[in-house]
């Protein structure tokens, strides 16, 4: 499933694992669920976790790093503006207190073919674009075709969909090349729908628009907000539409409570934090342990105008892998022993003691935080799956549980570096004085590319330890636009990045780790993985006939990825660390799988009066 870090999906733990897809085929349904039955019946009034009487007023100001240079939401190049999800809508929308369950938005209902060879969506006749024109099935087909034509990620994601066509007035049917990929209805429900008539029309100057080109023309969508103003690359303001068609729809009641939604952009994280302290925007998601522990001593925190809070909900239904990812498109990292050696040079325990204030856990799974991650040795159905591809996977997956090296003191570090040096020697390197060189006398060296300076102290730990065994690693921090462009074109030796995983891993694994994506610019196969064993496990995962098989396939894939040493796993915190100016309120009980900010929060005039500043 398409992953969504802040709109995390989950599985109700402790219950027997149900079949993988429970929405009944052959009948029209108001919802799609991957497990069990949808919580909310057809015709429900609103989600339980919203305040249907929330006031509709005020402004919320968000901060972001980088900039933007286009309002075109589907192109793989350029930096799309934040907030376009406020303008454009999807066929279905998720419930934040259920696991893998989506309800109708632009689509009033859906029907899955009895043999799972197709899904049909029936467009809500009330849905309309900002100009009053109806949202049509033709818009859906056009949006799908253009996304697949212009965006390699979309083409990869929709690989098992053979065509989209209007099959009746207001109905669009997607046909599948397989009948065992039961996640496809959900994937298509996440499709953002664009107005064909607008994109094929002309702008205010009479020039014909082109969906294949970047644009800074004000976009037109069907969503609750429209773009009000912007300063290219610096700030965007969206305003809530008084004539929004979906304001009384069950999934939208109690949401979109702000009159204005503003995004302020920054090029430097330190400057951005100072701007937050100066009340230039309202919400700060902290990504640095030291700052969270030591930098909130300014007056607004002391007097209660700024509140610090942890939100575990944002991670309740998602997993993550993050770390230093070597690019195997470079010859330097094709040898697995070189990649493994890097992990022995990373001293997480020292960083935890000196830099992280004990806030983080070391990651040891590509699905860290999820109950179906791999551990120990394979057994049961997972072992059966691994045996089916035994000749394609590392033999160690059957005999050695994956563990990260443990450091923390000088003795352990010396042992780890000795192991790293042995691995590198096996790979053909040798020490020449203080330099580790290959057979031609060239020193092993590479560059670690970072998106800004935040991770520099962490990378410095790896660099310093590698230097002790003769490896020359350098750190280069660049601004977000340059970083994004280099990552898209795979122009790097090593980057610090990762993947978020949902409770229902599926088709997205192809463009995370699949051979088909290795040469596709803009895919998320950052490591350059092209491995037959990994491919085979991904296909078994996607074709899983029930939940137990899906979980077993995930464990098998996780185990094989780990044993190939495709990255140096780093660390994570299973909470959102958030600071906010205290001018907002939220429902008493937040949903299980999201903090819901700002979508279900609202501006509280009484609180705002006490904080002063922005209105």
Coordinates of C-alpha atoms in Angstrom, one line a residue:
X1 CA 0.0 0.0 0.0
X2 CA 1.1 3.5 -0.6
X3 CA 2.7 4.7 2.6
X4 CA 1.6 7.8 4.4
X5 CA 3.9 8.8 7.3
X6 CA 1.4 11.1 9.1
X7 CA -1.8 9.3 8.1
X8 CA -0.6 6.0 9.4
X9 CA -2.7 2.9 9.0
X10 CA -2.9 0.1 11.5
X11 CA -4.0 -3.4 12.5
X12 CA -6.0 -4.2 15.6
X13 CA -3.5 -6.2 17.6
X14 CA -4.5 -9.3 19.5
X15 CA -7.2 -10.4 17.0
X16 CA -7.0 -13.4 14.8
X17 CA -5.5 -12.5 11.4
X18 CA -8.4 -12.1 8.9
X19 CA -8.3 -12.6 5.2
X20 CA -6.3 -10.0 3.2
X21 CA -9.2 -8.3 1.5
X22 CA -12.6 -8.3 3.2
X23 CA -14.7 -5.9 1.0
X24 CA -17.2 -8.2 -0.6
X25 CA -16.7 -8.6 -4.4
X26 CA -19.5 -8.3 -6.8
X27 CA -21.6 -5.8 -4.8
X28 CA -21.4 -2.0 -4.5
X29 CA -19.8 -0.9 -1.2
X30 CA -19.3 2.5 0.4
X31 CA -15.9 1.5 1.8
X32 CA -12.9 -0.6 1.1
X33 CA -11.1 -2.5 3.9
X34 CA -8.1 -4.8 4.0
X35 CA -9.1 -6.5 7.3
X36 CA -12.4 -7.3 8.9
X37 CA -15.5 -5.1 8.3
X38 CA -15.6 -1.3 8.0
X39 CA -16.5 0.4 11.3
X40 CA -18.8 2.9 9.8
X41 CA -22.0 1.8 8.0
X42 CA -23.3 3.3 4.8
X43 CA -24.9 6.7 5.6
X44 CA -22.9 7.3 8.8
X45 CA -22.9 11.0 10.0
X46 CA -19.2 11.5 10.6
X47 CA -16.1 9.8 12.0
X48 CA -16.2 9.3 15.7
X49 CA -12.9 11.2 16.3
X50 CA -13.9 14.5 14.9
X51 CA -15.8 17.4 16.5
X52 CA -18.7 18.1 14.1
X53 CA -19.3 21.4 15.7
X54 CA -15.7 22.6 15.5
X55 CA -15.6 26.4 14.7
X56 CA -14.6 27.3 11.2
X57 CA -12.2 30.2 11.6
X58 CA -8.7 31.4 12.0
X59 CA -5.3 30.6 10.4
X60 CA -2.9 27.8 10.8
X61 CA 0.7 28.4 9.7
X62 CA 3.1 25.6 8.9
X63 CA 6.8 25.7 8.3
X64 CA 8.7 23.7 5.7
X65 CA 12.2 23.3 4.4
X66 CA 13.2 24.0 0.8
X67 CA 10.9 25.7 -1.6
X68 CA 8.6 25.0 -4.5
X69 CA 8.6 25.8 -8.2
X70 CA 5.4 24.2 -9.5
X71 CA 1.8 23.6 -8.8
X72 CA 1.7 20.6 -11.1
X73 CA 1.1 17.6 -8.8
X74 CA 2.1 14.7 -11.0
X75 CA 5.5 15.6 -12.6
X76 CA 8.5 13.8 -11.2
X77 CA 10.8 16.8 -11.6
X78 CA 10.8 20.1 -9.8
X79 CA 9.5 20.8 -6.3
X80 CA 5.8 20.7 -6.1
X81 CA 4.2 23.1 -3.7
X82 CA 3.1 21.8 -0.3
X83 CA -0.6 21.7 0.4
X84 CA -1.8 20.6 -3.0
X85 CA -3.7 17.8 -1.2
X86 CA -6.0 20.6 0.1
X87 CA -6.9 21.5 -3.5
X88 CA -7.1 18.0 -5.2
X89 CA -9.0 15.1 -3.8
X90 CA -8.9 11.3 -4.2
X91 CA -11.5 8.7 -5.0
X92 CA -11.4 7.3 -1.4
X93 CA -10.2 8.8 1.9
X94 CA -8.9 6.9 5.0
X95 CA -10.4 6.6 8.4
X96 CA -7.8 7.5 11.1
X97 CA -9.2 5.1 13.7
X98 CA -9.3 2.0 11.6
X99 CA -6.8 -0.3 9.9
X100 CA -6.5 -0.1 6.1
X101 CA -10.0 1.2 5.7
X102 CA -11.0 3.8 3.2
X103 CA -14.4 5.4 2.5
X104 CA -15.9 7.2 -0.5
X105 CA -14.9 10.7 -1.3
X106 CA -15.0 11.6 -5.0
X107 CA -16.3 8.1 -5.5
X108 CA -19.6 7.4 -3.8
X109 CA -19.1 3.7 -3.9
X110 CA -17.0 0.9 -5.5
X111 CA -17.5 -2.6 -6.7
X112 CA -14.8 -5.3 -7.1
X113 CA -15.1 -7.9 -9.8
X114 CA -16.0 -11.3 -8.4
X115 CA -12.6 -12.7 -9.6
X116 CA -10.7 -9.6 -8.5
X117 CA -9.8 -8.8 -12.1
X118 CA -11.2 -5.2 -12.0
X119 CA -12.7 -2.5 -9.7
X120 CA -15.3 0.0 -10.7
X121 CA -15.8 3.4 -8.9
X122 CA -19.1 5.3 -9.1
X123 CA -18.5 9.0 -8.9
X124 CA -20.5 11.0 -6.5
X125 CA -22.9 13.1 -8.6
X126 CA -22.5 15.9 -6.1
X127 CA -18.7 16.2 -6.6
X128 CA -17.8 19.3 -8.5
X129 CA -14.7 21.3 -9.4
X130 CA -14.1 24.8 -8.1
X131 CA -15.6 26.3 -11.3
X132 CA -18.8 24.4 -10.7
X133 CA -18.3 21.8 -13.4
X134 CA -19.0 18.2 -12.3
X135 CA -16.2 15.7 -11.5
X136 CA -16.6 13.0 -14.1
X137 CA -15.5 9.5 -14.7
X138 CA -13.6 10.9 -17.7
X139 CA -11.6 13.1 -15.4
X140 CA -10.5 9.9 -13.5
X141 CA -9.4 8.1 -16.6
X142 CA -7.5 11.1 -17.8
X143 CA -5.8 11.6 -14.5
X144 CA -4.8 8.0 -14.3
X145 CA -3.5 7.9 -17.8
X146 CA -1.5 11.1 -17.4
X147 CA 0.0 10.0 -14.1
X148 CA 1.2 6.8 -15.6
X149 CA 2.5 8.5 -18.8
X150 CA 4.4 11.3 -17.1
X151 CA 5.6 9.9 -13.8
X152 CA 7.8 6.8 -13.6
X153 CA 6.8 6.1 -10.0
X154 CA 3.2 6.0 -10.9
X155 CA 3.9 3.8 -13.9
X156 CA 5.7 1.4 -11.6
X157 CA 3.0 1.6 -8.9
X158 CA 0.2 0.9 -11.5
X159 CA 2.1 -1.9 -13.3
X160 CA -0.6 -4.5 -12.7
X161 CA -3.4 -2.2 -14.1
X162 CA -4.0 -2.8 -17.8
X163 CA -6.5 0.0 -18.5
X164 CA -8.9 2.6 -17.2
X165 CA -12.2 3.2 -19.0
X166 CA -15.6 4.8 -18.6
X167 CA -18.0 1.8 -18.5
X168 CA -21.2 3.6 -17.7
X169 CA -22.2 7.2 -17.1
X170 CA -20.4 8.3 -13.9
X171 CA -18.5 5.0 -13.6
X172 CA -14.9 4.2 -14.2
X173 CA -13.5 0.7 -14.3
X174 CA -9.8 -0.3 -13.9
X175 CA -8.9 -3.7 -15.3
X176 CA -6.0 -5.8 -13.8
X177 CA -3.5 -8.1 -15.4
X178 CA -3.6 -10.4 -12.3
X179 CA -6.3 -11.6 -10.0
X180 CA -4.1 -12.1 -7.0
X181 CA -3.2 -8.5 -6.3
X182 CA -6.1 -7.6 -3.9
X183 CA -4.6 -4.3 -2.8
X184 CA -5.2 -2.6 -6.2
X185 CA -8.7 -1.2 -5.3
X186 CA -7.1 0.6 -2.4
X187 CA -4.2 1.8 -4.5
X188 CA -6.6 3.2 -7.1
X189 CA -8.7 4.8 -4.3
X190 CA -5.7 6.9 -3.5
X191 CA -5.6 8.3 -7.0
X192 CA -5.6 12.2 -7.1
X193 CA -8.1 13.3 -9.6
X194 CA -7.4 16.4 -11.8
X195 CA -9.8 18.4 -13.9
X196 CA -9.3 17.4 -17.6
X197 CA -11.2 20.3 -19.0
X198 CA -9.1 22.8 -17.0
X199 CA -5.7 21.3 -17.9
X200 CA -6.7 21.1 -21.6
X201 CA -8.0 24.6 -21.6
X202 CA -6.2 28.0 -21.7
X203 CA -4.9 30.3 -19.1
X204 CA -5.8 34.0 -18.5
X205 CA -3.4 35.0 -21.2
X206 CA -4.9 32.6 -23.8
X207 CA -2.0 30.1 -23.6
X208 CA -2.9 26.4 -23.8
X209 CA -2.1 24.6 -20.5
X210 CA 0.2 21.5 -20.6
X211 CA 0.0 18.9 -17.8
X212 CA 3.4 17.7 -19.0
X213 CA 5.1 21.0 -18.0
X214 CA 5.7 22.8 -14.7
X215 CA 3.4 25.7 -13.9
X216 CA 2.9 28.4 -11.3
X217 CA -0.6 29.1 -12.5
X218 CA -3.1 29.0 -9.6
X219 CA -4.4 25.4 -9.6
X220 CA -8.1 24.4 -9.7
X221 CA -9.4 21.4 -7.9
X222 CA -12.3 19.9 -6.1
X223 CA -11.0 20.2 -2.5
X224 CA -12.0 22.2 0.5
X225 CA -9.3 24.9 -0.2
X226 CA -8.2 27.1 -3.1
X227 CA -4.9 28.8 -3.5
X228 CA -5.2 32.4 -2.4
X229 CA -1.7 33.8 -2.8
X230 CA 2.0 32.8 -3.0
X231 CA 5.5 34.1 -3.2
X232 CA 7.3 31.5 -5.3
X233 CA 9.6 29.3 -3.2
X234 CA 8.8 31.3 0.0
X235 CA 5.2 31.2 1.1
X236 CA 1.8 29.8 0.1
X237 CA -1.6 30.7 1.5
X238 CA -4.7 28.6 0.9
X239 CA -8.2 29.7 1.8
X240 CA -11.2 27.6 2.7
X241 CA -13.9 27.5 0.1
X242 CA -17.4 28.6 1.2
X243 CA -18.8 26.6 -1.7
X244 CA -17.0 23.4 -1.2
X245 CA -19.2 20.6 -2.5
X246 CA -18.1 18.0 0.2
X247 CA -18.5 20.1 3.3
X248 CA -21.4 18.0 4.6
X249 CA -20.0 14.6 3.4
X250 CA -19.6 12.1 6.3
X251 CA -15.8 11.8 5.8
X252 CA -15.4 15.6 5.7
X253 CA -17.5 16.8 8.6
X254 CA -15.3 18.1 11.4
X255 CA -12.3 18.6 9.1
X256 CA -10.9 21.6 7.2
X257 CA -11.6 23.9 10.1
X258 CA -9.3 26.8 9.3
X259 CA -10.2 29.7 7.1
X260 CA -6.5 29.9 6.0
X261 CA -3.7 27.4 5.7
X262 CA -0.3 29.0 5.2
X263 CA 3.1 27.4 4.6
X264 CA 6.3 29.3 5.2
X265 CA 9.5 28.0 3.6
X266 CA 13.0 28.1 4.9
X267 CA 16.4 27.1 3.6
X268 CA 18.1 26.6 6.9
X269 CA 16.8 24.5 9.8
X270 CA 18.3 26.7 12.5
X271 CA 16.7 29.8 10.9
X272 CA 13.4 27.9 10.7
X273 CA 13.5 27.0 14.4
X274 CA 14.3 30.6 15.3
X275 CA 11.3 31.6 13.2
X276 CA 9.1 29.2 15.1
X277 CA 10.4 30.7 18.4
X278 CA 9.6 34.1 17.0
X279 CA 6.0 33.1 16.3
X280 CA 6.3 33.1 12.5
X281 CA 4.5 29.8 12.2
X282 CA 2.5 27.6 14.6
X283 CA 3.7 24.0 14.7
X284 CA 7.2 22.6 14.9
X285 CA 8.0 18.8 14.5
X286 CA 11.3 18.3 16.2
X287 CA 13.8 16.1 14.5
X288 CA 16.8 16.6 16.7
X289 CA 17.2 15.0 20.2
X290 CA 19.6 17.6 21.5
X291 CA 17.4 20.5 20.6
X292 CA 14.3 18.8 22.1
X293 CA 16.3 18.3 25.3
X294 CA 18.0 21.6 25.6
X295 CA 16.7 24.4 23.3
X296 CA 13.1 24.9 24.7
X297 CA 14.1 27.4 27.4
X298 CA 12.7 30.4 25.7
X299 CA 10.0 32.6 27.4
X300 CA 7.0 31.3 25.4
X301 CA 7.6 27.8 26.7
X302 CA 8.1 29.0 30.3
X303 CA 4.9 30.9 30.4
X304 CA 2.8 28.3 28.6
X305 CA 2.3 30.0 25.3
X306 CA 4.2 27.2 23.5
X307 CA 3.4 23.6 24.4
X308 CA 5.7 20.6 24.0
X309 CA 3.9 17.2 23.4
X310 CA 4.6 13.7 22.2
X311 CA 2.2 12.1 19.8
X312 CA 2.6 8.3 19.6
X313 CA -0.5 8.1 17.3
X314 CA 1.4 9.1 14.2
X315 CA 3.5 5.9 14.5
X316 CA 0.9 3.5 15.8
X317 CA 0.3 2.0 12.5
X318 CA 3.5 2.4 10.5
X319 CA 7.0 1.0 10.4
X320 CA 10.2 2.6 9.2
X321 CA 13.7 1.9 8.0
X322 CA 16.2 4.7 7.8
X323 CA 20.0 5.0 7.6
X324 CA 23.0 5.5 5.4
X325 CA 22.3 4.0 2.0
X326 CA 25.2 3.2 -0.3
X327 CA 24.4 3.4 -4.1
X328 CA 25.2 0.1 -5.7
X329 CA 25.1 1.8 -9.1
X330 CA 28.7 2.7 -8.0
X331 CA 31.2 -0.1 -8.4
X332 CA 32.5 0.8 -4.9
X333 CA 29.4 -0.7 -3.2
X334 CA 28.6 -3.7 -5.4
X335 CA 30.5 -6.0 -3.0
X336 CA 28.3 -7.0 -0.1
X337 CA 31.3 -7.2 2.2
X338 CA 32.1 -3.5 1.7
X339 CA 28.5 -2.5 2.6
X340 CA 28.5 -4.7 5.7
X341 CA 31.8 -3.2 6.8
X342 CA 30.2 0.2 7.0
X343 CA 27.8 -1.0 9.6
X344 CA 30.7 -2.1 11.9
X345 CA 32.1 1.4 11.7
X346 CA 28.8 3.1 12.9
X347 CA 28.9 3.5 16.7
X348 CA 25.2 4.1 17.6
X349 CA 25.7 3.5 21.3
X350 CA 28.3 6.3 21.5
X351 CA 25.9 8.6 19.7
X352 CA 23.1 7.6 22.0
X353 CA 25.1 8.6 25.1
X354 CA 26.6 11.8 23.7
X355 CA 24.2 13.2 21.2
X356 CA 20.8 11.5 21.4
X357 CA 20.0 11.9 25.1
X358 CA 18.8 8.3 25.1
X359 CA 15.7 9.2 23.1
X360 CA 16.2 6.8 20.2
X361 CA 16.1 3.0 19.4
X362 CA 18.4 1.4 17.0
X363 CA 16.6 0.1 13.9
X364 CA 17.1 -3.6 13.0
X365 CA 14.3 -4.2 10.5
X366 CA 12.9 -2.7 7.3
X367 CA 9.5 -2.8 9.0
X368 CA 10.7 -1.6 12.4
X369 CA 7.8 -0.9 14.7
X370 CA 5.4 -3.4 13.1
X371 CA 4.5 -6.7 14.7
X372 CA 5.3 -8.7 11.6
X373 CA 9.0 -7.7 11.3
X374 CA 11.5 -10.5 11.1
X375 CA 13.3 -11.8 14.2
X376 CA 15.3 -14.8 15.4
X377 CA 15.5 -17.5 12.8
X378 CA 12.7 -18.2 10.2
X379 CA 10.1 -20.8 11.0
X380 CA 6.7 -21.9 9.8
X381 CA 5.2 -20.3 6.8
X382 CA 8.1 -17.8 6.6
X383 CA 10.6 -20.6 6.3
X384 CA 8.5 -22.3 3.6
X385 CA 8.5 -19.1 1.6
X386 CA 12.3 -18.7 2.0
X387 CA 12.8 -22.3 1.0
X388 CA 10.9 -21.6 -2.2
X389 CA 13.6 -19.2 -3.2
X390 CA 16.5 -20.9 -1.4
X391 CA 18.9 -20.7 -4.4
X392 CA 18.3 -16.9 -4.7
X393 CA 18.8 -15.7 -1.2
X394 CA 21.9 -15.5 1.1
X395 CA 22.4 -18.8 3.0
X396 CA 22.8 -16.9 6.2
X397 CA 19.1 -16.1 6.4
X398 CA 18.5 -19.7 7.5
X399 CA 21.3 -19.9 10.1
X400 CA 22.0 -16.4 11.5
X401 CA 19.5 -14.0 13.1
X402 CA 20.3 -10.4 11.9
X403 CA 21.8 -8.2 14.5
X404 CA 23.5 -4.8 14.4
X405 CA 27.0 -4.5 15.7
X406 CA 27.1 -3.1 19.3
X407 CA 29.6 -0.4 20.3
X408 CA 29.6 2.1 23.1
X409 CA 33.2 1.8 24.5
X410 CA 36.7 1.7 23.1
X411 CA 37.1 -2.1 23.3
X412 CA 33.9 -2.8 21.4
X413 CA 34.8 -0.2 18.8
X414 CA 38.2 -1.7 18.2
X415 CA 36.6 -5.2 17.8
X416 CA 34.0 -3.8 15.3
X417 CA 36.6 -2.0 13.3
X418 CA 38.8 -5.1 13.2
X419 CA 35.8 -7.0 11.8
X420 CA 35.2 -4.2 9.3
X421 CA 38.8 -4.3 8.2
X422 CA 38.6 -8.1 7.7
X423 CA 35.6 -7.8 5.6
X424 CA 37.3 -5.1 3.4
X425 CA 40.4 -7.3 3.1
X426 CA 38.2 -10.1 1.9
X427 CA 36.8 -7.7 -0.7
X428 CA 40.3 -7.0 -2.1
X429 CA 41.5 -4.0 -0.1
X430 CA 44.6 -3.7 2.0
X431 CA 46.3 -1.2 4.2
X432 CA 49.0 0.9 2.7
X433 CA 50.3 2.9 5.6
X434 CA 47.2 4.8 6.8
X435 CA 45.3 4.3 3.6
X436 CA 43.0 1.4 2.6
X437 CA 43.6 0.8 -1.1
X438 CA 42.5 -1.6 -3.8
X439 CA 44.8 -3.6 -6.0
X440 CA 45.6 -0.5 -8.2
X441 CA 46.6 1.5 -5.1
X442 CA 43.4 3.7 -5.1
X443 CA 42.1 4.5 -1.7
X444 CA 38.6 3.5 -0.8
X445 CA 36.8 6.8 -0.6
X446 CA 33.2 8.1 -1.0
X447 CA 31.0 11.1 -0.3
X448 CA 27.9 11.1 2.0
X449 CA 25.3 13.5 0.6
X450 CA 23.0 15.1 3.1
X451 CA 19.9 17.2 2.8
X452 CA 21.0 20.0 5.1
X453 CA 23.2 19.9 8.2
X454 CA 20.9 18.0 10.6
X455 CA 22.6 14.6 10.2
X456 CA 26.1 16.0 10.0
X457 CA 27.1 15.0 13.6
X458 CA 25.8 11.5 13.0
X459 CA 27.6 11.2 9.7
X460 CA 30.8 12.5 11.4
X461 CA 30.7 9.5 13.7
X462 CA 30.8 7.1 10.7
X463 CA 33.4 9.2 8.9
X464 CA 35.8 9.4 11.9
X465 CA 35.6 5.6 12.6
X466 CA 36.2 4.8 8.9
X467 CA 39.2 7.0 8.9
X468 CA 40.7 4.8 11.6
X469 CA 40.9 1.9 9.2
X470 CA 42.1 4.0 6.2
X471 CA 38.8 4.7 4.5
X472 CA 38.3 8.3 3.3
X473 CA 34.6 9.4 3.7
X474 CA 33.5 13.0 3.3
X475 CA 30.2 14.7 4.1
X476 CA 28.6 17.1 1.8
X477 CA 25.4 19.0 2.8
X478 CA 23.4 20.7 0.1
X479 CA 20.1 22.6 0.0
X480 CA 16.8 20.7 -0.6
X481 CA 16.4 21.5 -4.3
X482 CA 19.9 20.2 -5.2
X483 CA 19.5 17.2 -2.9
X484 CA 16.2 16.2 -4.4
X485 CA 17.5 16.5 -8.0
X486 CA 20.6 14.5 -7.2
X487 CA 18.6 11.8 -5.5
X488 CA 16.2 11.6 -8.3
X489 CA 19.0 11.0 -10.8
X490 CA 20.9 8.7 -8.4
X491 CA 23.9 11.1 -8.5
X492 CA 25.4 10.1 -5.1
X493 CA 27.7 7.7 -3.4
X494 CA 25.8 7.4 0.0
X495 CA 22.7 9.3 1.2
X496 CA 20.9 9.3 4.5
X497 CA 17.3 8.4 3.8
X498 CA 14.7 5.7 4.4
X499 CA 11.3 4.1 3.7
X500 CA 8.1 4.3 5.7
X501 CA 6.0 1.1 5.7
X502 CA 2.3 0.6 6.3
X503 CA 0.5 -2.2 8.0
X504 CA -0.3 -3.7 4.6
X505 CA 3.0 -3.7 2.6
X506 CA 2.4 -4.4 -1.1
X507 CA 2.9 -3.0 -4.5
X508 CA 5.1 -0.1 -3.3
X509 CA 7.9 -2.6 -2.5
X510 CA 8.5 -2.9 -6.2
X511 CA 9.7 0.7 -6.5
X512 CA 11.5 0.6 -3.1
X513 CA 13.5 -2.6 -3.8
X514 CA 12.5 -4.1 -7.1
X515 CA 14.7 -4.6 -10.1
X516 CA 12.2 -2.9 -12.4
X517 CA 12.8 0.4 -10.6
X518 CA 16.6 0.3 -10.5
X519 CA 17.1 2.5 -13.5
X520 CA 13.9 4.6 -13.3
X521 CA 14.7 8.1 -12.4
X522 CA 12.7 9.3 -9.4
X523 CA 11.9 5.9 -7.9
X524 CA 12.7 5.1 -4.3
X525 CA 15.1 2.3 -5.0
X526 CA 17.8 4.4 -3.5
X527 CA 20.3 1.5 -3.0
X528 CA 20.1 0.3 -6.6
X529 CA 18.8 -3.1 -5.7
X530 CA 18.4 -5.6 -8.6
X531 CA 18.2 -9.0 -7.0
X532 CA 16.2 -12.0 -8.3
X533 CA 15.5 -13.3 -4.7
X534 CA 14.2 -9.9 -3.6
X535 CA 12.0 -9.7 -6.7
X536 CA 10.5 -13.1 -6.1
X537 CA 9.7 -12.3 -2.5
X538 CA 8.1 -9.0 -3.5
X539 CA 5.8 -10.8 -5.9
X540 CA 4.9 -13.4 -3.3
X541 CA 4.0 -10.6 -0.9
X542 CA 1.8 -8.8 -3.4
X543 CA 0.0 -12.1 -4.4
X544 CA -0.5 -13.2 -0.8
X545 CA -4.0 -14.8 -0.5
X546 CA -4.6 -14.0 3.1
X547 CA -3.2 -12.0 6.0
X548 CA -1.0 -14.8 7.5
X549 CA 0.7 -15.4 4.2
X550 CA 1.2 -11.6 3.7
X551 CA 2.9 -11.3 7.1
X552 CA 5.1 -14.3 6.5
X553 CA 6.2 -12.9 3.1
X554 CA 7.0 -9.6 4.7
X555 CA 9.2 -11.3 7.3
X556 CA 11.0 -13.2 4.6
X557 CA 11.5 -10.1 2.5
X558 CA 12.7 -8.2 5.5
X559 CA 15.2 -10.9 6.4
X560 CA 16.7 -11.1 3.0
X561 CA 17.0 -7.3 2.7
X562 CA 18.8 -7.2 6.0
X563 CA 21.2 -10.0 5.1
X564 CA 22.2 -8.2 1.9
X565 CA 23.4 -5.2 3.9
X566 CA 21.9 -2.6 1.6
X567 CA 22.3 0.1 4.2
X568 CA 23.6 1.0 7.6
X569 CA 20.5 1.1 9.8
X570 CA 20.4 4.1 12.1
X571 CA 17.7 5.0 14.7
X572 CA 14.2 6.2 15.3
X573 CA 11.8 7.6 17.9
X574 CA 8.2 6.1 17.8
X575 CA 6.6 9.5 18.7
X576 CA 6.1 12.8 17.0
X577 CA 7.9 15.4 19.1
X578 CA 5.8 18.5 18.5
X579 CA 5.9 22.0 19.9
X580 CA 3.0 24.4 19.1
X581 CA 1.8 27.9 19.8
X582 CA -1.2 27.3 22.1
X583 CA -3.9 28.7 19.9
X584 CA -5.6 25.4 18.8
X585 CA -7.9 22.7 20.3
X586 CA -8.6 19.2 19.2
X587 CA -11.2 16.5 19.9
X588 CA -10.9 15.0 23.4
X589 CA -9.9 11.6 22.0
X590 CA -7.6 11.7 19.0
X591 CA -7.8 8.9 16.5
X592 CA -5.7 5.8 17.1
X593 CA -3.5 6.2 14.0
X594 CA -2.9 9.9 13.7
X595 CA -2.5 13.1 15.8
X596 CA -4.7 14.7 13.2
X597 CA -3.0 18.0 13.1
X598 CA -4.1 20.2 11.5
X599 CA -6.9 18.4 9.6
X600 CA -9.2 17.8 12.6
X601 CA -8.0 20.5 15.0
X602 CA -9.4 24.0 15.1
X603 CA -8.5 27.6 16.0
X604 CA -9.4 28.4 19.6
X605 CA -10.0 32.1 19.9
X606 CA -9.8 32.1 23.7
X607 CA -6.4 30.4 23.7
X608 CA -5.2 32.6 20.9
X609 CA -6.0 35.7 22.8
X610 CA -3.6 34.6 25.6
X611 CA -0.7 33.8 23.2
X612 CA -0.9 37.1 21.3
X613 CA 0.8 37.3 17.9
X614 CA -0.8 35.7 14.9
X615 CA -4.6 35.7 14.3

